[in-house]
Amino acid sequence: MSNSRISIFWATLRHGLQMLGLLCAATVVGLVFRQLGFPETNIVLLYLLAVLLTAWITRGYGYGVLASLAATLIFNYFFTAPYWSLSVDDPSYWITFVIMTVTAFITSALTSKAKLSARRAMQREQEIKTYYTLSRRLNEEIELPQIARLAAEVLSNALNTEISCLCLNESEQPASLYRALPGQSALSLPCGDLTAGKESRETDQSEKTVSLPLQNKGVQLAVLRIPAETMNSMSESDRQLLQSLSEMITLAMDRFRAARQKIRSEEEAAQERYRSNLLRAISHDLRTPLSAIMGTSEMILGMSENDDPRRALAWDIYQDADWLHSLVENILSLTRIQDGHLNLHLEKEAAEEIIASALDHIAKRAPQRMINVSIPDEVLMIPMDGKLIQQVLINLLDNALKHTQPQDEITLTLRRDQNEAVFTVRDGGEGIADKDLAHIFQTFYTTRTRQADAQHGIGLGLTICESIVKAHHGTISARNRTDCCGAEFTFRLPLEESQ
């Protein structure tokens, strides 16, 4: 027999003995009253008092009703002629019995109802106090583990049982565990092998507990653990209290996470804004001297003979200055994109002309390199900002040059795929490491697999490509080639303007 059934049995036995005791006491006093010559009305009042006390001491209507019927029978047995018998000689006593039974029944019902109302009022008062205490203390807590500890303490006192609260981190993994007993502070325990993947109201047979996940919008925040025996014997009001308190705790945890995420986002936005301002200021200051260096080096190249050793030095100066100038332009483009100042001037442009302009720019930077080009026979007119798409091609081709040897193949292809124009840049370099593929388009992310003598960038070119292509309602992707070594970058642009 479980503890709950044993407790119910003893409660029933106790209330039954209390009812019998009160009726026996009324009978003894009634016999004394009869010996003293008191009228029968006083004895009737004794039994009404016994019924009233029974309804007040016991729980529910049943004992009061049973006491009223028993009082009538006992009064008939001991105090109506013939005595010591349930038979009735005087028919008028039947009216007395009916009035006595009805009066006792009504008195019992009213007393039980008043007692129930008082008990509900006290329970409601206690619930309001619990809500107030929890709400006030939740506003004082500043960390999720503190909220979990408070949840264990408040629920333990409210339900008068042992409560454990497992707090989860943002990855929904166990972070901290608190366990509380009624009237005691919660203790921090090691999480051990606890996991958060239990379904609602799933019973842990080894620990004999029920796990109740606290979650909001599909995100699990914590797990409450309640003894299974307590959960099974819990009244409906206690279940409602548990649900209400759990919702308050869940909202508090979710609100804390949202506030912390907002602070983190604001800090990141501020850092990004400071970085963009710094990059913009540096880029503007560098662009003018770089243009002067490139112009001067071009003049020296034009004034020098082919066998003049100073020509090679001037060419190196021009190449490095051109690389720095391209880097500065990328930084300025990135700051414009991040500030939302990327204005598109969409016009239908011939894709072949944009490709030719990009190849001319690359030819000036690396005249010794060969790039294979494949374009369709039909002329593809694409609604785009030609200057920005040209920058995308230049960045992709420049990226291919950095990661390949002079003898490696670089291919630029254009094809039509239904209502999209597909640009693909392939190289025969070392390819992209698997760990870098997921981050290749992130700002300032650079791969670690490039050659030692490759000219290093700062991880802006691909980020700018992605932003420009997305602004054109297109897509861009990167992968390793399947036919040979090397990388492949593909971006798609719609052939019709998006409404």
Short mmCIF file of C-alpha atoms in Angstrom, two decimals:
data_model
loop_
_atom_site.label_atom_id
_atom_site.label_comp_id
_atom_site.label_asym_id
_atom_site.label_seq_id
_atom_site.Cartn_x
_atom_site.Cartn_y
_atom_site.Cartn_z
CA MET A 1 0.00 0.00 0.00
CA SER A 2 1.42 3.41 -0.98
CA ASN A 3 1.97 6.21 1.51
CA SER A 4 -0.86 8.24 0.00
CA ARG A 5 -3.38 5.43 0.51
CA ILE A 6 -2.16 4.85 4.05
CA SER A 7 -2.56 8.54 4.88
CA ILE A 8 -6.11 8.52 3.44
CA PHE A 9 -6.99 5.45 5.49
CA TRP A 10 -5.76 7.00 8.75
CA ALA A 11 -7.54 10.28 8.01
CA THR A 12 -10.81 8.43 7.41
CA LEU A 13 -10.39 6.42 10.59
CA ARG A 14 -9.60 9.54 12.62
CA HIS A 15 -12.62 11.46 11.37
CA GLY A 16 -14.89 8.45 11.99
CA LEU A 17 -13.67 8.12 15.57
CA GLN A 18 -14.15 11.85 16.14
CA MET A 19 -17.76 11.60 14.90
CA LEU A 20 -18.49 8.59 17.13
CA GLY A 21 -16.88 10.29 20.08
CA LEU A 22 -19.02 13.41 19.72
CA LEU A 23 -22.24 11.37 19.34
CA CYS A 24 -21.34 9.24 22.36
CA ALA A 25 -20.61 12.36 24.40
CA ALA A 26 -23.99 13.84 23.38
CA THR A 27 -25.70 10.58 24.35
CA VAL A 28 -24.04 10.45 27.79
CA VAL A 29 -24.91 14.07 28.52
CA GLY A 30 -28.45 13.45 27.21
CA LEU A 31 -28.92 10.53 29.63
CA VAL A 32 -27.79 12.80 32.46
CA PHE A 33 -30.26 15.47 31.32
CA ARG A 34 -33.10 12.92 31.35
CA GLN A 35 -32.23 11.85 34.90
CA LEU A 36 -32.28 15.51 35.90
CA GLY A 37 -35.69 15.95 34.28
CA PHE A 38 -34.62 18.28 31.44
CA PRO A 39 -37.02 18.42 28.46
CA GLU A 40 -36.28 16.48 25.27
CA THR A 41 -35.62 19.71 23.32
CA ASN A 42 -32.40 20.19 25.29
CA ILE A 43 -31.30 16.68 24.33
CA VAL A 44 -32.13 17.37 20.67
CA LEU A 45 -29.95 20.49 20.85
CA LEU A 46 -27.12 18.34 22.20
CA TYR A 47 -27.24 16.14 19.10
CA LEU A 48 -27.44 19.20 16.83
CA LEU A 49 -24.32 20.48 18.57
CA ALA A 50 -22.59 17.13 18.02
CA VAL A 51 -23.48 17.22 14.31
CA LEU A 52 -22.25 20.82 14.05
CA LEU A 53 -18.92 19.94 15.71
CA THR A 54 -18.57 16.88 13.47
CA ALA A 55 -19.01 19.01 10.34
CA TRP A 56 -16.51 21.53 11.67
CA ILE A 57 -13.81 19.05 12.67
CA THR A 58 -14.03 16.65 9.72
CA ARG A 59 -13.55 17.36 6.03
CA GLY A 60 -16.38 17.25 3.50
CA TYR A 61 -20.15 16.82 3.68
CA GLY A 62 -20.19 13.05 4.17
CA TYR A 63 -19.36 12.94 7.87
CA GLY A 64 -21.91 15.65 8.69
CA VAL A 65 -24.69 13.86 6.79
CA LEU A 66 -23.79 10.55 8.39
CA ALA A 67 -23.70 12.20 11.82
CA SER A 68 -27.17 13.75 11.33
CA LEU A 69 -28.70 10.37 10.43
CA ALA A 70 -26.89 8.60 13.27
CA ALA A 71 -27.99 11.30 15.74
CA THR A 72 -31.64 10.74 14.80
CA LEU A 73 -31.36 6.97 15.25
CA ILE A 74 -29.52 7.27 18.57
CA PHE A 75 -32.06 9.80 19.86
CA ASN A 76 -34.86 7.38 18.92
CA TYR A 77 -33.10 4.44 20.57
CA PHE A 78 -32.25 6.11 23.88
CA PHE A 79 -34.78 8.90 24.41
CA THR A 80 -38.14 7.95 22.85
CA ALA A 81 -40.61 5.38 24.21
CA PRO A 82 -40.23 2.49 24.09
CA TYR A 83 -36.67 3.03 25.26
CA TRP A 84 -33.77 0.88 24.06
CA SER A 85 -35.62 0.19 20.82
CA LEU A 86 -35.92 1.75 17.34
CA SER A 87 -39.70 1.35 17.31
CA VAL A 88 -41.92 4.39 17.93
CA ASP A 89 -45.17 4.37 19.90
CA ASP A 90 -46.09 8.02 19.54
CA PRO A 91 -46.51 9.01 15.82
CA SER A 92 -45.69 12.63 16.69
CA TYR A 93 -42.08 11.61 17.17
CA TRP A 94 -41.82 11.05 13.41
CA ILE A 95 -42.23 14.77 12.92
CA THR A 96 -39.55 15.33 15.54
CA PHE A 97 -37.24 12.91 13.74
CA VAL A 98 -37.79 14.57 10.35
CA ILE A 99 -37.25 18.09 11.70
CA MET A 100 -34.23 16.93 13.67
CA THR A 101 -32.71 15.19 10.61
CA VAL A 102 -33.35 18.11 8.26
CA THR A 103 -32.05 20.64 10.78
CA ALA A 104 -28.96 18.57 11.43
CA PHE A 105 -28.39 18.08 7.70
CA ILE A 106 -28.75 21.82 6.89
CA THR A 107 -26.57 22.77 9.83
CA SER A 108 -23.94 20.27 8.73
CA ALA A 109 -24.04 21.49 5.11
CA LEU A 110 -23.75 25.15 6.08
CA THR A 111 -20.91 24.45 8.48
CA SER A 112 -19.04 22.36 5.92
CA LYS A 113 -19.56 25.04 3.27
CA ALA A 114 -18.34 27.79 5.60
CA LYS A 115 -15.34 25.69 6.54
CA LEU A 116 -14.59 24.96 2.87
CA SER A 117 -14.90 28.66 1.99
CA ALA A 118 -12.58 29.59 4.83
CA ARG A 119 -10.08 26.95 3.74
CA ARG A 120 -10.21 28.16 0.12
CA ALA A 121 -9.79 31.75 1.25
CA MET A 122 -6.73 30.82 3.26
CA GLN A 123 -5.37 28.81 0.36
CA ARG A 124 -5.97 31.71 -2.03
CA GLU A 125 -4.30 34.09 0.40
CA GLN A 126 -1.30 31.79 0.59
CA GLU A 127 -1.16 31.56 -3.20
CA ILE A 128 -1.25 35.34 -3.55
CA LYS A 129 1.54 35.66 -1.01
CA THR A 130 3.53 33.07 -2.95
CA TYR A 131 2.94 34.93 -6.24
CA TYR A 132 3.93 38.22 -4.68
CA THR A 133 7.05 36.81 -3.06
CA LEU A 134 8.14 35.09 -6.26
CA SER A 135 7.44 38.15 -8.42
CA ARG A 136 9.31 40.48 -6.06
CA ARG A 137 12.32 38.21 -5.75
CA LEU A 138 12.44 37.50 -9.48
CA ASN A 139 12.86 41.21 -10.11
CA GLU A 140 15.86 41.20 -7.78
CA GLU A 141 17.71 38.28 -9.43
CA ILE A 142 20.29 39.10 -12.08
CA GLU A 143 21.52 35.68 -13.17
CA LEU A 144 19.80 32.57 -14.51
CA PRO A 145 21.29 30.28 -11.81
CA GLN A 146 19.85 32.60 -9.15
CA ILE A 147 16.41 32.34 -10.76
CA ALA A 148 16.74 28.54 -10.80
CA ARG A 149 17.68 28.52 -7.12
CA LEU A 150 14.73 30.78 -6.27
CA ALA A 151 12.39 28.53 -8.29
CA ALA A 152 13.45 25.48 -6.26
CA GLU A 153 12.95 27.29 -2.94
CA VAL A 154 9.57 28.86 -3.72
CA LEU A 155 8.06 25.75 -5.28
CA SER A 156 9.35 23.58 -2.46
CA ASN A 157 7.65 25.78 0.15
CA ALA A 158 4.46 26.17 -1.90
CA LEU A 159 4.00 22.45 -2.55
CA ASN A 160 5.60 21.26 0.69
CA THR A 161 7.88 18.79 -1.06
CA GLU A 162 11.40 18.42 -2.39
CA ILE A 163 12.00 20.30 -5.66
CA SER A 164 15.00 20.27 -8.00
CA CYS A 165 15.57 22.85 -10.73
CA LEU A 166 18.07 22.17 -13.52
CA CYS A 167 19.11 25.39 -15.28
CA LEU A 168 20.12 25.12 -18.96
CA ASN A 169 22.49 27.29 -20.97
CA GLU A 170 21.75 28.77 -24.39
CA SER A 171 22.72 25.45 -26.01
CA GLU A 172 20.07 23.71 -23.84
CA GLN A 173 22.77 21.82 -21.96
CA PRO A 174 22.82 21.42 -18.13
CA ALA A 175 24.47 24.44 -16.51
CA SER A 176 23.54 24.33 -12.82
CA LEU A 177 21.35 22.25 -10.51
CA TYR A 178 19.60 23.36 -7.31
CA ARG A 179 17.63 21.22 -4.86
CA ALA A 180 15.46 22.55 -2.02
CA LEU A 181 13.45 21.09 0.86
CA PRO A 182 10.47 22.88 2.48
CA GLY A 183 11.64 25.68 4.75
CA GLN A 184 15.29 25.34 3.69
CA SER A 185 17.57 27.19 1.31
CA ALA A 186 18.35 25.57 -2.02
CA LEU A 187 21.62 23.70 -2.31
CA SER A 188 23.78 23.76 -5.43
CA LEU A 189 24.55 20.25 -6.71
CA PRO A 190 26.74 18.99 -9.57
CA CYS A 191 24.78 18.42 -12.75
CA GLY A 192 26.38 15.00 -13.25
CA ASP A 193 24.85 13.08 -16.11
CA LEU A 194 21.54 14.94 -16.11
CA THR A 195 20.19 15.74 -19.54
CA ALA A 196 17.45 18.08 -20.67
CA GLY A 197 15.96 15.90 -23.34
CA LYS A 198 13.11 14.50 -21.28
CA GLU A 199 9.56 14.96 -22.43
CA SER A 200 6.96 16.70 -20.34
CA ARG A 201 5.83 14.68 -17.33
CA GLU A 202 8.25 11.86 -18.08
CA THR A 203 8.91 9.75 -14.98
CA ASP A 204 12.48 8.84 -14.08
CA GLN A 205 12.11 5.34 -12.68
CA SER A 206 15.56 5.29 -11.03
CA GLU A 207 15.02 8.54 -9.09
CA LYS A 208 11.19 8.27 -8.96
CA THR A 209 10.77 11.87 -10.11
CA VAL A 210 8.72 13.65 -12.76
CA SER A 211 10.54 16.09 -15.06
CA LEU A 212 8.64 19.23 -16.13
CA PRO A 213 10.52 21.25 -18.79
CA LEU A 214 10.23 25.04 -18.67
CA GLN A 215 10.26 26.31 -22.24
CA ASN A 216 9.11 29.30 -24.21
CA LYS A 217 8.74 29.51 -27.99
CA GLY A 218 10.35 26.12 -28.40
CA VAL A 219 13.46 27.07 -26.40
CA GLN A 220 14.03 24.99 -23.27
CA LEU A 221 15.20 27.07 -20.33
CA ALA A 222 15.13 24.75 -17.31
CA VAL A 223 13.77 21.46 -15.99
CA LEU A 224 11.81 21.05 -12.75
CA ARG A 225 11.97 17.70 -10.98
CA ILE A 226 9.22 16.71 -8.54
CA PRO A 227 8.82 13.40 -6.68
CA ALA A 228 6.47 11.16 -8.63
CA GLU A 229 4.48 10.31 -5.49
CA THR A 230 3.85 14.00 -4.80
CA MET A 231 2.86 14.59 -8.40
CA ASN A 232 0.38 11.71 -8.39
CA SER A 233 -1.30 12.78 -5.15
CA MET A 234 -1.37 16.50 -5.98
CA SER A 235 -4.77 18.19 -5.88
CA GLU A 236 -6.14 20.19 -8.79
CA SER A 237 -5.52 23.49 -7.01
CA ASP A 238 -1.90 22.52 -6.35
CA ARG A 239 -1.48 21.59 -10.01
CA GLN A 240 -2.82 24.98 -11.04
CA LEU A 241 -0.47 26.65 -8.58
CA LEU A 242 2.45 24.67 -9.97
CA GLN A 243 1.53 25.64 -13.52
CA SER A 244 1.16 29.33 -12.66
CA LEU A 245 4.45 29.49 -10.77
CA SER A 246 6.21 27.58 -13.55
CA GLU A 247 4.92 30.08 -16.13
CA MET A 248 6.17 33.00 -14.01
CA ILE A 249 9.61 31.41 -13.68
CA THR A 250 9.72 30.62 -17.41
CA LEU A 251 8.83 34.20 -18.36
CA ALA A 252 11.45 35.55 -15.95
CA MET A 253 14.16 33.31 -17.44
CA ASP A 254 13.13 34.17 -20.98
CA ARG A 255 13.03 37.87 -20.16
CA PHE A 256 16.51 37.65 -18.64
CA ARG A 257 17.88 35.85 -21.68
CA ALA A 258 16.27 38.38 -24.02
CA ALA A 259 17.71 41.30 -22.01
CA ARG A 260 21.16 39.74 -22.00
CA GLN A 261 20.95 39.06 -25.73
CA LYS A 262 19.87 42.65 -26.34
CA ILE A 263 22.82 43.98 -24.35
CA ARG A 264 25.17 41.68 -26.25
CA SER A 265 23.70 42.81 -29.58
CA GLU A 266 24.03 46.47 -28.62
CA GLU A 267 27.65 45.96 -27.59
CA GLU A 268 28.40 44.16 -30.85
CA ALA A 269 26.66 46.90 -32.84
CA ALA A 270 28.64 49.58 -31.01
CA GLN A 271 31.91 47.73 -31.63
CA GLU A 272 31.01 47.28 -35.29
CA ARG A 273 30.14 50.96 -35.58
CA TYR A 274 33.45 52.02 -34.02
CA ARG A 275 35.33 49.64 -36.29
CA SER A 276 33.51 50.90 -39.39
CA ASN A 277 34.23 54.51 -38.48
CA LEU A 278 37.90 53.70 -37.93
CA LEU A 279 38.15 51.78 -41.20
CA ARG A 280 36.39 54.56 -43.09
CA ALA A 281 38.68 57.22 -41.68
CA ILE A 282 41.84 55.23 -42.41
CA SER A 283 40.68 54.28 -45.90
CA HIS A 284 39.92 57.89 -46.87
CA ASP A 285 43.32 59.00 -45.59
CA LEU A 286 45.13 56.23 -47.49
CA ARG A 287 43.36 56.56 -50.81
CA THR A 288 44.92 59.91 -51.80
CA PRO A 289 48.61 58.99 -51.20
CA LEU A 290 48.06 55.59 -52.83
CA SER A 291 46.68 57.24 -55.96
CA ALA A 292 49.73 59.50 -56.03
CA ILE A 293 52.09 56.54 -55.62
CA MET A 294 50.37 54.64 -58.43
CA GLY A 295 50.49 57.68 -60.72
CA THR A 296 54.17 58.33 -59.99
CA SER A 297 55.11 54.68 -60.54
CA GLU A 298 53.22 54.68 -63.87
CA MET A 299 55.17 57.79 -64.93
CA ILE A 300 58.45 56.08 -64.02
CA LEU A 301 57.40 53.00 -66.00
CA GLY A 302 56.65 55.15 -69.02
CA MET A 303 59.97 57.00 -68.77
CA SER A 304 62.11 53.86 -68.26
CA GLU A 305 63.56 51.52 -70.82
CA ASN A 306 62.75 47.84 -70.70
CA ASP A 307 66.30 46.93 -69.64
CA ASP A 308 66.45 49.63 -66.97
CA PRO A 309 66.60 47.97 -63.48
CA ARG A 310 64.55 50.83 -62.08
CA ARG A 311 61.61 49.70 -64.25
CA ALA A 312 61.26 46.45 -62.26
CA LEU A 313 61.30 48.40 -59.00
CA ALA A 314 58.67 50.81 -60.32
CA TRP A 315 56.52 47.86 -61.44
CA ASP A 316 56.73 46.29 -57.97
CA ILE A 317 55.78 49.63 -56.42
CA TYR A 318 52.81 49.92 -58.77
CA GLN A 319 51.57 46.39 -58.06
CA ASP A 320 51.78 46.80 -54.29
CA ALA A 321 50.16 50.21 -54.42
CA ASP A 322 47.40 48.83 -56.67
CA TRP A 323 46.81 45.98 -54.23
CA LEU A 324 46.59 48.44 -51.34
CA HIS A 325 44.27 50.66 -53.37
CA SER A 326 41.98 47.68 -54.07
CA LEU A 327 42.01 46.82 -50.38
CA VAL A 328 41.06 50.38 -49.45
CA GLU A 329 38.20 50.34 -51.98
CA ASN A 330 36.94 47.08 -50.50
CA ILE A 331 37.00 48.57 -47.01
CA LEU A 332 35.06 51.62 -48.15
CA SER A 333 32.55 49.40 -49.94
CA LEU A 334 32.13 47.31 -46.80
CA THR A 335 31.47 50.37 -44.63
CA ARG A 336 28.87 51.62 -47.11
CA ILE A 337 27.15 48.23 -47.09
CA GLN A 338 27.13 48.02 -43.30
CA ASP A 339 25.78 51.56 -43.00
CA GLY A 340 22.99 50.75 -45.43
CA HIS A 341 24.30 53.18 -48.04
CA LEU A 342 24.62 50.62 -50.83
CA ASN A 343 22.50 52.23 -53.53
CA LEU A 344 21.76 50.08 -56.57
CA HIS A 345 21.40 51.67 -59.99
CA LEU A 346 19.75 48.81 -61.83
CA GLU A 347 19.96 48.85 -65.60
CA LYS A 348 19.93 46.04 -68.11
CA GLU A 349 23.57 45.39 -68.87
CA ALA A 350 25.20 42.88 -71.21
CA ALA A 351 26.94 40.32 -69.01
CA GLU A 352 29.76 39.95 -71.59
CA GLU A 353 30.67 43.64 -71.24
CA ILE A 354 30.86 43.40 -67.45
CA ILE A 355 33.08 40.32 -67.72
CA ALA A 356 35.33 42.09 -70.25
CA SER A 357 35.73 45.13 -67.96
CA ALA A 358 36.62 42.89 -65.01
CA LEU A 359 39.19 40.99 -67.10
CA ASP A 360 40.77 44.27 -68.25
CA HIS A 361 41.18 45.31 -64.64
CA ILE A 362 42.76 41.97 -63.70
CA ALA A 363 45.03 42.10 -66.75
CA LYS A 364 46.56 45.33 -65.52
CA ARG A 365 47.19 43.78 -62.12
CA ALA A 366 48.52 40.41 -63.34
CA PRO A 367 49.33 40.63 -67.08
CA GLN A 368 51.26 37.36 -67.00
CA ARG A 369 48.27 35.26 -65.87
CA MET A 370 45.88 33.48 -68.23
CA ILE A 371 42.16 33.25 -67.51
CA ASN A 372 39.92 30.95 -69.56
CA VAL A 373 36.51 32.45 -70.31
CA SER A 374 33.39 30.62 -71.44
CA ILE A 375 30.22 32.54 -72.32
CA PRO A 376 27.02 31.50 -74.15
CA ASP A 377 26.26 32.47 -77.72
CA GLU A 378 23.21 34.47 -76.73
CA VAL A 379 23.58 37.92 -75.20
CA LEU A 380 22.37 37.88 -71.60
CA MET A 381 20.88 41.20 -70.55
CA ILE A 382 20.80 41.28 -66.76
CA PRO A 383 19.16 43.99 -64.59
CA MET A 384 22.08 44.93 -62.36
CA ASP A 385 24.39 47.65 -61.13
CA GLY A 386 27.23 47.02 -63.55
CA LYS A 387 29.92 48.63 -61.45
CA LEU A 388 29.06 46.54 -58.38
CA ILE A 389 28.82 43.23 -60.28
CA GLN A 390 32.15 44.08 -61.90
CA GLN A 391 33.58 44.48 -58.40
CA VAL A 392 32.21 41.02 -57.49
CA LEU A 393 33.98 39.46 -60.49
CA ILE A 394 37.20 41.33 -59.73
CA ASN A 395 37.16 40.17 -56.12
CA LEU A 396 36.51 36.54 -57.09
CA LEU A 397 39.21 36.55 -59.77
CA ASP A 398 41.64 38.31 -57.46
CA ASN A 399 40.90 35.69 -54.81
CA ALA A 400 41.66 32.96 -57.36
CA LEU A 401 44.96 34.63 -58.30
CA LYS A 402 46.04 34.77 -54.66
CA HIS A 403 45.46 31.06 -54.10
CA THR A 404 46.96 29.62 -57.26
CA GLN A 405 50.39 29.25 -58.84
CA PRO A 406 51.09 30.90 -62.24
CA GLN A 407 50.73 27.53 -63.97
CA ASP A 408 47.38 26.74 -62.32
CA GLU A 409 44.19 27.06 -64.34
CA ILE A 410 41.60 29.80 -63.67
CA THR A 411 38.26 29.66 -65.46
CA LEU A 412 35.40 32.14 -65.63
CA THR A 413 32.15 30.80 -67.08
CA LEU A 414 28.73 32.31 -67.71
CA ARG A 415 25.63 30.26 -68.48
CA ARG A 416 21.88 30.56 -68.37
CA ASP A 417 19.84 28.39 -66.02
CA GLN A 418 16.15 29.00 -66.67
CA ASN A 419 15.51 32.57 -65.41
CA GLU A 420 18.93 33.07 -63.86
CA ALA A 421 22.40 34.00 -65.08
CA VAL A 422 25.06 31.83 -63.44
CA PHE A 423 28.63 33.12 -63.02
CA THR A 424 31.30 30.62 -61.95
CA VAL A 425 34.96 31.20 -61.11
CA ARG A 426 37.09 28.05 -60.79
CA ASP A 427 40.73 27.75 -59.91
CA GLY A 428 43.24 24.92 -59.65
CA GLY A 429 44.71 25.92 -56.30
CA GLU A 430 44.79 24.22 -52.94
CA GLY A 431 41.03 24.48 -52.42
CA ILE A 432 39.14 25.40 -49.26
CA ALA A 433 39.55 23.53 -45.99
CA ASP A 434 36.36 21.86 -44.76
CA LYS A 435 36.46 23.87 -41.52
CA ASP A 436 36.60 27.12 -43.54
CA LEU A 437 33.67 26.45 -45.88
CA ALA A 438 31.01 27.46 -43.35
CA HIS A 439 32.80 30.75 -42.53
CA ILE A 440 34.23 31.75 -45.91
CA PHE A 441 31.82 34.70 -46.36
CA GLN A 442 32.18 36.08 -42.82
CA THR A 443 33.69 39.50 -42.31
CA PHE A 444 37.46 39.50 -41.71
CA TYR A 445 37.61 35.71 -41.98
CA THR A 446 40.68 34.42 -43.82
CA THR A 447 41.62 30.83 -44.63
CA ARG A 448 44.73 29.17 -43.26
CA THR A 449 45.51 27.02 -46.30
CA ARG A 450 47.01 29.67 -48.58
CA GLN A 451 50.52 29.52 -49.94
CA ALA A 452 53.38 31.09 -48.05
CA ASP A 453 54.18 33.53 -50.85
CA ALA A 454 50.56 34.49 -51.50
CA GLN A 455 49.56 38.10 -51.03
CA HIS A 456 47.45 38.22 -47.88
CA GLY A 457 44.10 39.97 -47.58
CA ILE A 458 42.02 40.78 -44.54
CA GLY A 459 38.89 38.81 -45.38
CA LEU A 460 36.67 41.50 -46.91
CA GLY A 461 36.42 40.56 -50.60
CA LEU A 462 34.03 37.62 -50.25
CA THR A 463 31.93 39.44 -47.66
CA ILE A 464 31.44 42.31 -50.10
CA CYS A 465 30.61 39.85 -52.90
CA GLU A 466 27.91 38.25 -50.81
CA SER A 467 26.37 41.60 -49.82
CA ILE A 468 26.29 42.86 -53.42
CA VAL A 469 24.83 39.64 -54.81
CA LYS A 470 22.13 39.50 -52.10
CA ALA A 471 21.27 43.14 -52.80
CA HIS A 472 20.56 42.01 -56.39
CA HIS A 473 18.25 39.26 -54.99
CA GLY A 474 20.79 36.63 -56.03
CA THR A 475 22.70 33.87 -54.27
CA ILE A 476 26.39 33.04 -53.92
CA SER A 477 28.10 29.85 -52.78
CA ALA A 478 31.54 28.30 -52.47
CA ARG A 479 32.73 24.71 -52.64
CA ASN A 480 35.70 22.58 -53.59
CA ARG A 481 35.88 21.23 -57.10
CA THR A 482 34.94 17.59 -57.58
CA ASP A 483 36.82 17.02 -60.85
CA CYS A 484 40.24 18.17 -59.58
CA CYS A 485 41.93 20.31 -56.95
CA GLY A 486 40.81 23.85 -56.45
CA ALA A 487 37.86 25.96 -55.39
CA GLU A 488 34.69 27.01 -57.17
CA PHE A 489 32.66 30.17 -56.48
CA THR A 490 29.23 30.54 -58.07
CA PHE A 491 26.75 33.38 -57.93
CA ARG A 492 23.35 33.63 -59.58
CA LEU A 493 21.48 36.74 -60.68
CA PRO A 494 17.82 36.86 -61.79
CA LEU A 495 17.26 37.80 -65.43
CA GLU A 496 14.11 39.71 -64.52
CA GLU A 497 13.82 42.57 -62.05
CA SER A 498 12.34 41.61 -58.67
CA GLN A 499 9.16 43.46 -57.85
#
